[in-house]
Short mmCIF file of C-alpha atoms in Angstrom, two decimals:
data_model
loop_
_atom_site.label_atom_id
_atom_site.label_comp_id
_atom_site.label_asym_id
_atom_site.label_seq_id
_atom_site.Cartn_x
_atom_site.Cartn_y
_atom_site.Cartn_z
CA UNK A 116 -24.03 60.06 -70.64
CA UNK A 117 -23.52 57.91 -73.69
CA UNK A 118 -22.63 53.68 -73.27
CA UNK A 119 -19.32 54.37 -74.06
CA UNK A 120 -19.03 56.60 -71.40
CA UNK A 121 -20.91 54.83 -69.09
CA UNK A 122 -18.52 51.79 -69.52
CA UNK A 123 -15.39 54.07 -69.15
CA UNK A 124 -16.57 55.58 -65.90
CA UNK A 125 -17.53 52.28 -64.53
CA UNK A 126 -14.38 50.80 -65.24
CA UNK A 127 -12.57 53.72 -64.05
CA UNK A 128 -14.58 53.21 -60.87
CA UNK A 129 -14.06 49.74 -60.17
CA UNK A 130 -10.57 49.38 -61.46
CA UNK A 131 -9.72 52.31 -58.87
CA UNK A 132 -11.76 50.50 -55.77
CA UNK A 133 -10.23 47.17 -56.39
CA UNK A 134 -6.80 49.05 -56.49
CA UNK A 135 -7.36 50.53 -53.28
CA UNK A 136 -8.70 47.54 -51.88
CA UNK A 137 -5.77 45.65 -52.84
CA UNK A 138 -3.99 48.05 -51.66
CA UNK A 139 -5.20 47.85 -48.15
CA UNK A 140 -4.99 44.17 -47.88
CA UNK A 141 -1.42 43.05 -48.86
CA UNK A 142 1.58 45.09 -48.43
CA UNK A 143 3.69 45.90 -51.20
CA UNK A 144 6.34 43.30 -51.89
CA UNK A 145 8.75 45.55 -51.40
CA UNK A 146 7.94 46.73 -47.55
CA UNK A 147 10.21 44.47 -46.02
CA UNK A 148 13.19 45.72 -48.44
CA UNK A 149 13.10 49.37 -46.92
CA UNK A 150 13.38 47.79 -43.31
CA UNK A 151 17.23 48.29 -42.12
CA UNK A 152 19.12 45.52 -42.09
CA UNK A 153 19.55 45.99 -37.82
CA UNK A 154 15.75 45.73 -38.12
CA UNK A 155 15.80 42.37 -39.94
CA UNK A 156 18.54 41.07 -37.45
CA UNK A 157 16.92 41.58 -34.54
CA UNK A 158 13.98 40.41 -35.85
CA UNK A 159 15.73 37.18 -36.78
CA UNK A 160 18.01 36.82 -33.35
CA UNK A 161 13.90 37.20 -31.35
CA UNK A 162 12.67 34.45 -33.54
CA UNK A 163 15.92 31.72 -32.70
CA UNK A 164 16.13 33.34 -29.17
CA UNK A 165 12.35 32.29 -29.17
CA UNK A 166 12.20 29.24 -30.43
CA UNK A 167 15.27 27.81 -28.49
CA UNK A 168 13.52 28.94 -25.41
CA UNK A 169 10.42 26.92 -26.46
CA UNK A 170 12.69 23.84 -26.90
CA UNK A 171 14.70 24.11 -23.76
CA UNK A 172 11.58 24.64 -21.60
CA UNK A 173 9.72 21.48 -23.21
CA UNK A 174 12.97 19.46 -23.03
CA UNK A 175 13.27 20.96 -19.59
CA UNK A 176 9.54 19.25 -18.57
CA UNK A 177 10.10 16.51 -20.23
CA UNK A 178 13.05 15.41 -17.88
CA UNK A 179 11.61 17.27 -14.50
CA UNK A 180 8.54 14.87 -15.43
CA UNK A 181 10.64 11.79 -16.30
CA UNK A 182 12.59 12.31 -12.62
CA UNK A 183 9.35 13.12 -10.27
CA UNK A 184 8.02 10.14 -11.57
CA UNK A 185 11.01 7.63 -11.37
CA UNK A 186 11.21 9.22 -7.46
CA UNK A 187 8.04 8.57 -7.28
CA UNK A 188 8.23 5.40 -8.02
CA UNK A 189 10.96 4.40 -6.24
CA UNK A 190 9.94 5.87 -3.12
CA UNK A 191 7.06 3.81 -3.38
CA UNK A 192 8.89 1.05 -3.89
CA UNK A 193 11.32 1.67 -0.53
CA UNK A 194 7.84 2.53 1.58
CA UNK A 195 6.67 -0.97 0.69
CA UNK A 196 9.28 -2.89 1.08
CA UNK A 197 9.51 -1.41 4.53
CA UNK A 198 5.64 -2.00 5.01
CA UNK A 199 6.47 -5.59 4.30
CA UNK A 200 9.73 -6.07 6.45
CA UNK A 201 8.07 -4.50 9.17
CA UNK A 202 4.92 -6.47 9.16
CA UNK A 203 7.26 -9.77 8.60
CA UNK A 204 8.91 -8.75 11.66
CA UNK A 205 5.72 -8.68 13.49
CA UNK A 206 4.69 -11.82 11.98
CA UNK A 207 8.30 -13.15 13.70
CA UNK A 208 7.59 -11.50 17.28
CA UNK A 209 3.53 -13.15 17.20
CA UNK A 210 5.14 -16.75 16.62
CA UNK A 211 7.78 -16.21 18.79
CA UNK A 212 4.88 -15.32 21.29
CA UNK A 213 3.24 -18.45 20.57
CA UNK A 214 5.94 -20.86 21.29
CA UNK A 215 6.59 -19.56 24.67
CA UNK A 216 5.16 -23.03 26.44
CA UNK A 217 7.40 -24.58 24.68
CA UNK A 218 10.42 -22.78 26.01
CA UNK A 219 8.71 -23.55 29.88
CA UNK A 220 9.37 -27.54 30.75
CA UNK A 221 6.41 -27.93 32.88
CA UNK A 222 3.98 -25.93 30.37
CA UNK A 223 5.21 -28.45 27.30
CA UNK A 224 5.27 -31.22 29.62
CA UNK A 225 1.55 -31.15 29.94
CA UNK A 226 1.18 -30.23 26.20
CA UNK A 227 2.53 -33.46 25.42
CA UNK A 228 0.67 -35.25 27.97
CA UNK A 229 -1.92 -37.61 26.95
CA UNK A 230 -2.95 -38.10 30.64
CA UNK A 231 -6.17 -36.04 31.63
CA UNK A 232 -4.63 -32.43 32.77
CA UNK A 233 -4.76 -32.40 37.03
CA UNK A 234 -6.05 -28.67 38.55
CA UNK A 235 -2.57 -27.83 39.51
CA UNK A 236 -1.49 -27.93 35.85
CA UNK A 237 -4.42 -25.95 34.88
CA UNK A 238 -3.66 -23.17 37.15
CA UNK A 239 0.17 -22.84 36.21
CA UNK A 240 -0.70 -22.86 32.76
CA UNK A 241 -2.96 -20.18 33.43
CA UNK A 242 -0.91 -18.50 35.43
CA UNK A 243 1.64 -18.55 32.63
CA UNK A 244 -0.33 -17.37 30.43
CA UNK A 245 -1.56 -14.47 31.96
CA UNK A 246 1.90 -13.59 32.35
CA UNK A 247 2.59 -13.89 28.47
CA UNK A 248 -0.60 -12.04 27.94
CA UNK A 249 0.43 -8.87 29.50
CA UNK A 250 3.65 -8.84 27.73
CA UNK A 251 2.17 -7.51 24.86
CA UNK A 252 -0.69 -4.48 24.14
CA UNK A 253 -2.06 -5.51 21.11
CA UNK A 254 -3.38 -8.83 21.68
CA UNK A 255 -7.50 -8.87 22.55
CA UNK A 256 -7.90 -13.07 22.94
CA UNK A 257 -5.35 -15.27 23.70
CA UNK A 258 -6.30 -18.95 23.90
CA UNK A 259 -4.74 -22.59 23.69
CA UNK A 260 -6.41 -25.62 22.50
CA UNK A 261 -5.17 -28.05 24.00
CA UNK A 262 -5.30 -30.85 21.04
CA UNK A 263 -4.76 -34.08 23.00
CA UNK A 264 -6.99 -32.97 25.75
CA UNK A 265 -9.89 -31.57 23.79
CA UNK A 266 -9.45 -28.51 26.33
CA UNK A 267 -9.42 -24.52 25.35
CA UNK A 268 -7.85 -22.14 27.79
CA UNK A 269 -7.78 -18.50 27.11
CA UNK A 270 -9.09 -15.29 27.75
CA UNK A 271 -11.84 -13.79 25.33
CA UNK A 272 -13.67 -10.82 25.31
CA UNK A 273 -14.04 -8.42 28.70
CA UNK A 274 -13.44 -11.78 30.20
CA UNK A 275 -10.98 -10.71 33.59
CA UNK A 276 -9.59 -14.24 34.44
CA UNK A 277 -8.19 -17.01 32.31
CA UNK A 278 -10.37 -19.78 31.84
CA UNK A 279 -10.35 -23.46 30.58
CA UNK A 280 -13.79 -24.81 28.83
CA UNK A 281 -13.93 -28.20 26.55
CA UNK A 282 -12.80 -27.37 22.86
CA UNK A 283 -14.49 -28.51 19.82
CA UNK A 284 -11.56 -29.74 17.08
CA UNK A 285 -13.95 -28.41 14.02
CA UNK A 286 -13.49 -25.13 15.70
CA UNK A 287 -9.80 -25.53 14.99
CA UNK A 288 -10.06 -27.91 12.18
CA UNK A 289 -9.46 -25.04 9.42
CA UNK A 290 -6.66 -22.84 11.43
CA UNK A 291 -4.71 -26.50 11.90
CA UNK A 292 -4.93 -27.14 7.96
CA UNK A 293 -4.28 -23.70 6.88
CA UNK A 294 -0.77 -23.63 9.16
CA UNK A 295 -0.01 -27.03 7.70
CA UNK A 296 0.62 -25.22 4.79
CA UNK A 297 2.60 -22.76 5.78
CA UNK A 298 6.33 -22.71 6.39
CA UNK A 299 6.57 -21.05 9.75
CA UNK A 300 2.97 -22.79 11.18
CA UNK A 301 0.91 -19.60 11.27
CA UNK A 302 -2.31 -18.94 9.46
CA UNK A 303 -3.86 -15.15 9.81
CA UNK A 304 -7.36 -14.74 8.68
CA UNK A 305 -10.76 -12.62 10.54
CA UNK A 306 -13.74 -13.79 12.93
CA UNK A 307 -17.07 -13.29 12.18
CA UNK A 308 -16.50 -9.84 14.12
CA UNK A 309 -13.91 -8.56 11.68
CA UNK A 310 -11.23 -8.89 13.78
CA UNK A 311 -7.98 -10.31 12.92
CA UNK A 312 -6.70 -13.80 14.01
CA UNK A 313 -3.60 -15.07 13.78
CA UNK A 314 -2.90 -18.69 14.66
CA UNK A 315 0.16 -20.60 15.63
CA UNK A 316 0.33 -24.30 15.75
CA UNK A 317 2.76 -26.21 18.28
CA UNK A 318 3.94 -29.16 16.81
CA UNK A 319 6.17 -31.99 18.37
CA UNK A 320 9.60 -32.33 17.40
CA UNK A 321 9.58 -36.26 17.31
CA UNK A 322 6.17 -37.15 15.80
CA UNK A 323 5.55 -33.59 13.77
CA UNK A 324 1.87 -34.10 15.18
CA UNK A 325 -0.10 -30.62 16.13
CA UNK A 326 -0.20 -31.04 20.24
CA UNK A 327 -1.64 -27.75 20.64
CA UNK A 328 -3.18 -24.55 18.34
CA UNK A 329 -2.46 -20.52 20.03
CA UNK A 330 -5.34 -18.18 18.68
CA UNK A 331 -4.95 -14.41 18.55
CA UNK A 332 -6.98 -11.66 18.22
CA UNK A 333 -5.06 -8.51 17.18
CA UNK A 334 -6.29 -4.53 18.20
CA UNK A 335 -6.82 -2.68 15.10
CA UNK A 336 -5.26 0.56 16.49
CA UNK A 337 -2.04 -1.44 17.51
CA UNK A 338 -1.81 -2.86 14.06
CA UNK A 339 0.18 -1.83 10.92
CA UNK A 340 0.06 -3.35 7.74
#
C-alpha cells in the first residue's frame, strides 16, 4: 500500500470511529422532535407536579418546625411559671408556719420577755411546738432562738423530745442579716450536711427589733422546686 493510500484508509478509519463514537455519546438534536407532543406534556406536567411537591413539603417543615418549637417554648414557659408559683406558695405556708407563736398570747408573751424564761414557760412552749411540728411532714429540725434570752429550743436530728440548750448569736448572726434583707423575713440557704434551711425571723411590731429566729430543715423527698 502506497502513502497516499495509507493516509486515505487511515482517515477513512478514524473519521468513521469518531463518527460512531459521537454517535454513541450525544443524541441527535433532533430525538426529542419525534417524541409526541402527549409525551412532552406529561413529561412537563411530572416536572411542575414535582417540583411543587418539593416546595409544599419544605414549606410544610418549615412551619411544623416553626410551631413545635413556639409550643415548645411556651410550654416551658407555663411549667415554670407554675414551678415558681408553686414553690412561692410554699415559701407562704413555711412563714406562715413560723409566725405561729405569734398568733398564741402566752407563746409571744415570753418572746418579748426580757425576764429570764421560768420552767413552766419552757414546757408550754415546748409543748406548742411539738404541736406545730407535727402539723407538717416535711420539716426534719425545728428550732427557736430565743434572741433576748440567748436560749435555743428545738428538735434536731433523731432527737424524740423538744429540748432547750443556751444559743450562741454568731450561730444566728448570718440567718438574722440575710432576712433583714428580705421583704417577707426569710432567708433559705444549706447546712454543712446539704440540707436545706429556711429561716424566719420574728420581729416586734413596735421596736422592729428581731425577738426571736425559727430554723428549718426541709426533707428532700417532700420538696419541689
Amino acid at each position: 500500500m502506497d502513502i497516499m493510500n495509507l493516509k486515505k484508509y487511515t482517515k477513512n478509519v478514524w473519521g468513521t470511529t469518531n463518527e460512531t463514537k459521537t454517535n454513541h455519546t450525544f443524541p441527535h438534536p433532533g430525538f426529542f422532535k419525534l417524541l409526541p407532543l402527549w409525551v412532552e406534556l406529561s413529561l412537563l406536567i411530572v416536572l411542575v407536579i414535582t417540583l411543587v411537591l418539593h416546595v409544599l413539603t419544605c414549606s410544610n417543615y418549615t412551619e411544623t418546625k416553626d410551631l413545635t418549637i413556639s409550643n415548645y417554648q411556651s410550654t416551658t414557659k407555663r411549667i415554670l411559671s407554675l414551678e415558681a408559683e408553686d414553690f412561692d406558695e410554699y415559701l407562704n405556708a413555711l412563714a406562715t408556719f413560723c409566725l405561729q407563736p405569734y398568733y398564741d398570747s402566752t407563746f409571744s408573751r415570753v418572746i418579748d420577755l426580757a425576764t429570764p424564761v421560768t420552767s413552766e414557760q419552757l414546757r408550754y412552749i415546748k409543748r406548742q411546738m411539738y404541736y406545730y411540728y407535727y402539723t407538717r411532714s416535711d420539716i426534719g429540725d425545728y428550732e427557736i432562738y430565743l434572741v433576748n434570752h440567748g436560749l435555743v429550743i428545738g428538735k434536731t436530728g433523731n432527737q424524740q423530745h423538744f429540748v432547750d440548750s443556751p444559743g450562741n448569736s454568731k450561730d444566728f448572726s448570718t440567718a438574722i442579716r440575710a432576712c433583714q434583707k428580705d421583704a417577707r423575713n426569710q432567708y433559705l440557704t444549706t447546712d454543712a450536711d446539704g440540707h436545706l434551711c429556711y429561716y424566719h425571723t420574728l420581729v416586734s411590731v413596735s421596736t422592729q427589733e428581731v425577738q426571736a429566729v425559727v430554723r428549718l430543715s426541709l426533707k428532700p423527698k417532700n420538696l419541689k422546686t
